[in-house]
Tab-separated table of C-alpha atoms in Angstrom:
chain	number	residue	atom	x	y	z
A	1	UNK	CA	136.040	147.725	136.329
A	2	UNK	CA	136.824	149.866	139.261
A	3	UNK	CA	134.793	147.800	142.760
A	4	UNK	CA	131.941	151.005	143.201
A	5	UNK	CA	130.717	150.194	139.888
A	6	UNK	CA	130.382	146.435	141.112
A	7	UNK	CA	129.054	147.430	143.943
A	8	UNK	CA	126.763	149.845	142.477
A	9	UNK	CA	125.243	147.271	139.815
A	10	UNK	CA	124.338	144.704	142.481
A	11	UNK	CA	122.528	147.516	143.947
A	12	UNK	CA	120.736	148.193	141.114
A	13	UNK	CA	119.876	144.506	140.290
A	14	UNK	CA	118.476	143.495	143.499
A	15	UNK	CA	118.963	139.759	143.434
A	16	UNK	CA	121.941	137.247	143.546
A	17	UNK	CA	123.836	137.379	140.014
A	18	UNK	CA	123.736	133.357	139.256
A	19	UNK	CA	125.048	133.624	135.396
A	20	UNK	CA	127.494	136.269	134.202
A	21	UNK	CA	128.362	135.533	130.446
A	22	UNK	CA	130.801	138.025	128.741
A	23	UNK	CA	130.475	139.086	125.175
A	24	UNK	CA	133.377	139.515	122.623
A	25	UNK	CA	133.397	141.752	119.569
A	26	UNK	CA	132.684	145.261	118.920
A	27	UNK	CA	135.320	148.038	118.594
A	28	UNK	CA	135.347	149.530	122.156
A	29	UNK	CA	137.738	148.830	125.612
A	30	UNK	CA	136.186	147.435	128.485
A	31	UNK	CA	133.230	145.303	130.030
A	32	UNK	CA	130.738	143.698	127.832
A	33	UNK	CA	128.675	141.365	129.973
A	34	UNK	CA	125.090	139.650	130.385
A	35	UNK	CA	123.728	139.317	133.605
A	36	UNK	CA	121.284	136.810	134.666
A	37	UNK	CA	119.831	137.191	138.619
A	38	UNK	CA	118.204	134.436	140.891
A	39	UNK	CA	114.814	136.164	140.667
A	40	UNK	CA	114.676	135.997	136.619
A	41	UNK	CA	115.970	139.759	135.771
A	42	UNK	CA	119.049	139.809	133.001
A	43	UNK	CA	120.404	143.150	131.924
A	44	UNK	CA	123.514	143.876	129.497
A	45	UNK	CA	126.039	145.767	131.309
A	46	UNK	CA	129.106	147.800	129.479
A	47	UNK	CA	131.302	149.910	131.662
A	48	UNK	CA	134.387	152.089	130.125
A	49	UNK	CA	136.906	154.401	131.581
A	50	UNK	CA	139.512	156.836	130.318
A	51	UNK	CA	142.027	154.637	131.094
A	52	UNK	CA	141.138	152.179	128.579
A	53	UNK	CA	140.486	155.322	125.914
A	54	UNK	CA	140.145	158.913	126.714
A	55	UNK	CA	137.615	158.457	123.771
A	56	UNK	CA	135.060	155.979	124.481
A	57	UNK	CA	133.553	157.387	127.883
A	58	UNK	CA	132.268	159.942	125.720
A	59	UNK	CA	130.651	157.995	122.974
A	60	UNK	CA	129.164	155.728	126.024
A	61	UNK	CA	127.600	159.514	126.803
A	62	UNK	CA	125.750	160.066	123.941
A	63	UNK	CA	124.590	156.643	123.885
A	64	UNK	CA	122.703	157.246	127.315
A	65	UNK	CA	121.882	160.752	125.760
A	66	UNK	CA	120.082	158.998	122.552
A	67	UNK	CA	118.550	156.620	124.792
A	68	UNK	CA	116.970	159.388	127.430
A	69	UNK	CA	115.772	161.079	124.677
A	70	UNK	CA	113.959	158.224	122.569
A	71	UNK	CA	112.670	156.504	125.571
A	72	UNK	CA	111.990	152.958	125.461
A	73	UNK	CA	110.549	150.751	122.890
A	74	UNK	CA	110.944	147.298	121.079
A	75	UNK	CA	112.695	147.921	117.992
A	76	UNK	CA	116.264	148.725	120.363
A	77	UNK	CA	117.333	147.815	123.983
A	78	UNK	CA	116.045	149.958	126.360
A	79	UNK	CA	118.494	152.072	129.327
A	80	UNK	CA	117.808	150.721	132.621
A	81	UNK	CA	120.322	152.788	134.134
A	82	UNK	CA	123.482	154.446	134.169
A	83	UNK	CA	127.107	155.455	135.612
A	84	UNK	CA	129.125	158.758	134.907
A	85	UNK	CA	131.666	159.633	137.816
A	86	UNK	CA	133.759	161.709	135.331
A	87	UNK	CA	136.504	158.895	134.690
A	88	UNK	CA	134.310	155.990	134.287
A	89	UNK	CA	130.751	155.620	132.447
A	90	UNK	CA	129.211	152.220	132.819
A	91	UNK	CA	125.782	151.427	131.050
A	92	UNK	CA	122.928	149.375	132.277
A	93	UNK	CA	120.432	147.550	129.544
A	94	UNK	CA	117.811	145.708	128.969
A	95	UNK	CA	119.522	142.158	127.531
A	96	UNK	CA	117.847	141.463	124.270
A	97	UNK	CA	117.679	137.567	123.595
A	98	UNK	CA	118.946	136.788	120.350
A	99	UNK	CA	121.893	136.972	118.189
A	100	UNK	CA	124.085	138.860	115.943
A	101	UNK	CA	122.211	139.117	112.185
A	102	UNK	CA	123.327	137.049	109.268
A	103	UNK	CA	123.426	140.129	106.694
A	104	UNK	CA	124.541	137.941	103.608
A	105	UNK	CA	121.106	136.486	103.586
A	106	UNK	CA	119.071	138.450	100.960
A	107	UNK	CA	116.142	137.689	103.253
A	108	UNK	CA	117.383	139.092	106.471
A	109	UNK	CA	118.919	141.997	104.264
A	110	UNK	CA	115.421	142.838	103.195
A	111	UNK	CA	114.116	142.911	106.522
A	112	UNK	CA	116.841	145.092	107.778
A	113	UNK	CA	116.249	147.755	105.282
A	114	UNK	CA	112.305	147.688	106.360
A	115	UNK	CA	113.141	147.532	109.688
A	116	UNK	CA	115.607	150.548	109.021
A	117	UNK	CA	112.790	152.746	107.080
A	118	UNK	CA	110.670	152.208	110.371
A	119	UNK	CA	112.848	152.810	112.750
A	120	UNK	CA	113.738	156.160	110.596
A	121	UNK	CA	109.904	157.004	110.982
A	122	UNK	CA	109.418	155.979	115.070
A	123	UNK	CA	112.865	158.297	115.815
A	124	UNK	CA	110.880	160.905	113.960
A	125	UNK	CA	107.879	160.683	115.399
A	126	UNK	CA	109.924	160.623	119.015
A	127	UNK	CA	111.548	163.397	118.157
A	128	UNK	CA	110.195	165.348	115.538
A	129	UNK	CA	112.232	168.470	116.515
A	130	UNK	CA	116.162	167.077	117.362
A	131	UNK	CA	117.717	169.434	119.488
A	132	UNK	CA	120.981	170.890	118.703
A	133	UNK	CA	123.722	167.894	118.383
A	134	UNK	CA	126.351	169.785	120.723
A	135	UNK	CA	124.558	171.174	123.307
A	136	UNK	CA	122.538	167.349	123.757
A	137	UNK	CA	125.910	165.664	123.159
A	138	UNK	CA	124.758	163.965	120.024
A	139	UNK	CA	126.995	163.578	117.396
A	140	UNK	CA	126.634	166.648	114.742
A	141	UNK	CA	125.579	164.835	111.035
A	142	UNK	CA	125.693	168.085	109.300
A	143	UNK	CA	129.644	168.806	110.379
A	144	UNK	CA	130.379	165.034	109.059
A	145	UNK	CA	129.356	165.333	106.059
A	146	UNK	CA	131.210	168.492	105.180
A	147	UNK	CA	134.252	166.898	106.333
A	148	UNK	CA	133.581	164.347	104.296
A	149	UNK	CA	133.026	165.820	101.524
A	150	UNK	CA	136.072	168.437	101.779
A	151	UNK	CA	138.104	165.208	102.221
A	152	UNK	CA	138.024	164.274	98.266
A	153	UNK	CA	140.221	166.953	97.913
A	154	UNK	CA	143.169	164.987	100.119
A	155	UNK	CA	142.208	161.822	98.396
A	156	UNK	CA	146.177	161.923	98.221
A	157	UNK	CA	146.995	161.680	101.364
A	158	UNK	CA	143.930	159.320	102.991
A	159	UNK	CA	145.249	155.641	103.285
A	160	UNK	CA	143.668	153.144	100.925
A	161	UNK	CA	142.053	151.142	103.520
A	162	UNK	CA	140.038	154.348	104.409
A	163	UNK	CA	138.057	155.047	101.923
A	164	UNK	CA	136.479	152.364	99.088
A	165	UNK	CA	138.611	151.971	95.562
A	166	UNK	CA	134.983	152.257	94.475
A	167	UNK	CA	134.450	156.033	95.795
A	168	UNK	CA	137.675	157.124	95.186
A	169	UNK	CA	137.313	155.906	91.347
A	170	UNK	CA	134.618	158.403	91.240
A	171	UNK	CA	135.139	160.664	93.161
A	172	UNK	CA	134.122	163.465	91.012
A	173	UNK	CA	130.446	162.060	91.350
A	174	UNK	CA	130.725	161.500	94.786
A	175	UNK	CA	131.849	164.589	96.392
A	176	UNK	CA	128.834	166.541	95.219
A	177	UNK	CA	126.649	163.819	96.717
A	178	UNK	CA	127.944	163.944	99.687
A	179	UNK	CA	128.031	167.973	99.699
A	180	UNK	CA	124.468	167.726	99.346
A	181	UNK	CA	123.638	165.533	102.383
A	182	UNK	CA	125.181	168.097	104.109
A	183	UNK	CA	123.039	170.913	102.995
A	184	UNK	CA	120.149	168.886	102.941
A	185	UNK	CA	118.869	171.588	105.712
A	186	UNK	CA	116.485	168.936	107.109
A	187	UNK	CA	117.676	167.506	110.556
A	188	UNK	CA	116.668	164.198	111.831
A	189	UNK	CA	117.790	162.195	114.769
A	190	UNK	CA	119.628	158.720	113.097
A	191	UNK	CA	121.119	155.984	114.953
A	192	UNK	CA	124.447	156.473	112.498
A	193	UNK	CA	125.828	152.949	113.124
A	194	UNK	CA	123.972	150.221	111.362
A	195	UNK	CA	125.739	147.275	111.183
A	196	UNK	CA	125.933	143.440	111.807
A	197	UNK	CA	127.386	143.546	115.522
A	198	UNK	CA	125.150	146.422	116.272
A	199	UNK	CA	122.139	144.012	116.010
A	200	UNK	CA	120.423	141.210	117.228
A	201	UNK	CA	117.703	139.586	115.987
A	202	UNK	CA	115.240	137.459	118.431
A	203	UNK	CA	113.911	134.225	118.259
A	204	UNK	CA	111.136	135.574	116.685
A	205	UNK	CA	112.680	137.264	113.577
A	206	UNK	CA	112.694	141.062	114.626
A	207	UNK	CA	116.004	142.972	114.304
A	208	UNK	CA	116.860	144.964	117.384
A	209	UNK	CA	119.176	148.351	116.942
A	210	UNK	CA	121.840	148.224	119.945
A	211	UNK	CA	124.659	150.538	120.357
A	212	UNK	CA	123.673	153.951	119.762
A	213	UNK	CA	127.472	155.905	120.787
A	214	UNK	CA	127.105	157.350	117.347
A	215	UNK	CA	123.768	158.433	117.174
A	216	UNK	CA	123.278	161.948	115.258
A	217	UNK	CA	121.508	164.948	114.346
């Protein structure tokens, strides 16, 4: 990462770093690093810039977007603080001790999907009126699942490891489905990425959402 951005996160942090342990995994460019300082503080830092992918800056955006707007709370790592100099956007979070979910367990399964259901009801109550997707830089739910569902009619030209033999077997039932969600009319703020490397669950058994570069209206 470009030296200000250094610079600028052992501002932030205060205190000698005396542990730096980077993290592997996920789908974007970049930093991916857990910080531990002399006087006990530990943050998760993730820095991107165009120059890695034109793309990602932006999804780093709406991350720190979601986050502003949610606040903080348990259930997902909370913003600290952030980086956006145009080029580069580097993020600054709380670092969540635990690790990565094992979602073949039926158990842990279970508690994901309660754990989801909550979370579903907290994000309403945070935000019981989403504001528009665009103009927030959110990512627009509604617009995704039209595209989606217009896209069963180029089943013919979408590559096989896009789309599910199982959907694409029916996808005379699914198509409506999906058409639905996306005149549901009823618009909710989601976190639009659930998945194994976008949790962690503590010591202590709770699931924490991370990674919200998708999150939706």
């Amino acid at each position: 990462m470009p030296q200000p951005i250094r610079l600028w996160v052992a501002e932030v942090l205060g205190s000698r770093i005396s542990e730096v342990r980077e993290q592997t995994g996920g789908m974007s460019p970049g930093c991916a690093t857990r910080l531990l300082c002399d006087d006990g503080t530990r943050v998760f830092v993730k820095v991107v810039g165009t120059p890695l992918n034109p793309l990602t800056p932006d999804l780093f955006r709406r991350e720190i977007a979601a986050l502003d707007l949610i606040g903080s709370s348990p259930m997902w790592a909370d913003l600290v603080t952030s980086w956006d100099d145009g080029d580069w956007v580097a993020i600054v979070l709380e670092d969540v001790e635990g690790q990565h979910p094992d979602l073949a367990d039926d158990a842990t399964m279970d508690l994901l999907l309660a754990q989801t259901e909550r979370l579903g009801a907290v994000l309403a109550e945070r935000v019981p009126e989403p504001p528009d997707p665009t103009a927030a830089g959110l990512g627009d739910l509604t617009g995704a699942f039209a595209t989606w569902a217009d896209a069963f009619d180029r089943l013919d030209v979408i590559a096989e490891e896009l789309l599910p033999a199982w959907v694409r077997h029916d996808a005379a039932l699914w198509q409506p489905r999906v058409r639905a969600l996306a005149e549901v009319g009823v618009r909710r703020l989601v976190h639009w990425d659930i998945r194994d490397d976008n949790l962690l669950q503590r010591p202590t058994g709770e699931l924490v959402f991370v990674d919200w570069g998708a999150c939706g209206v």
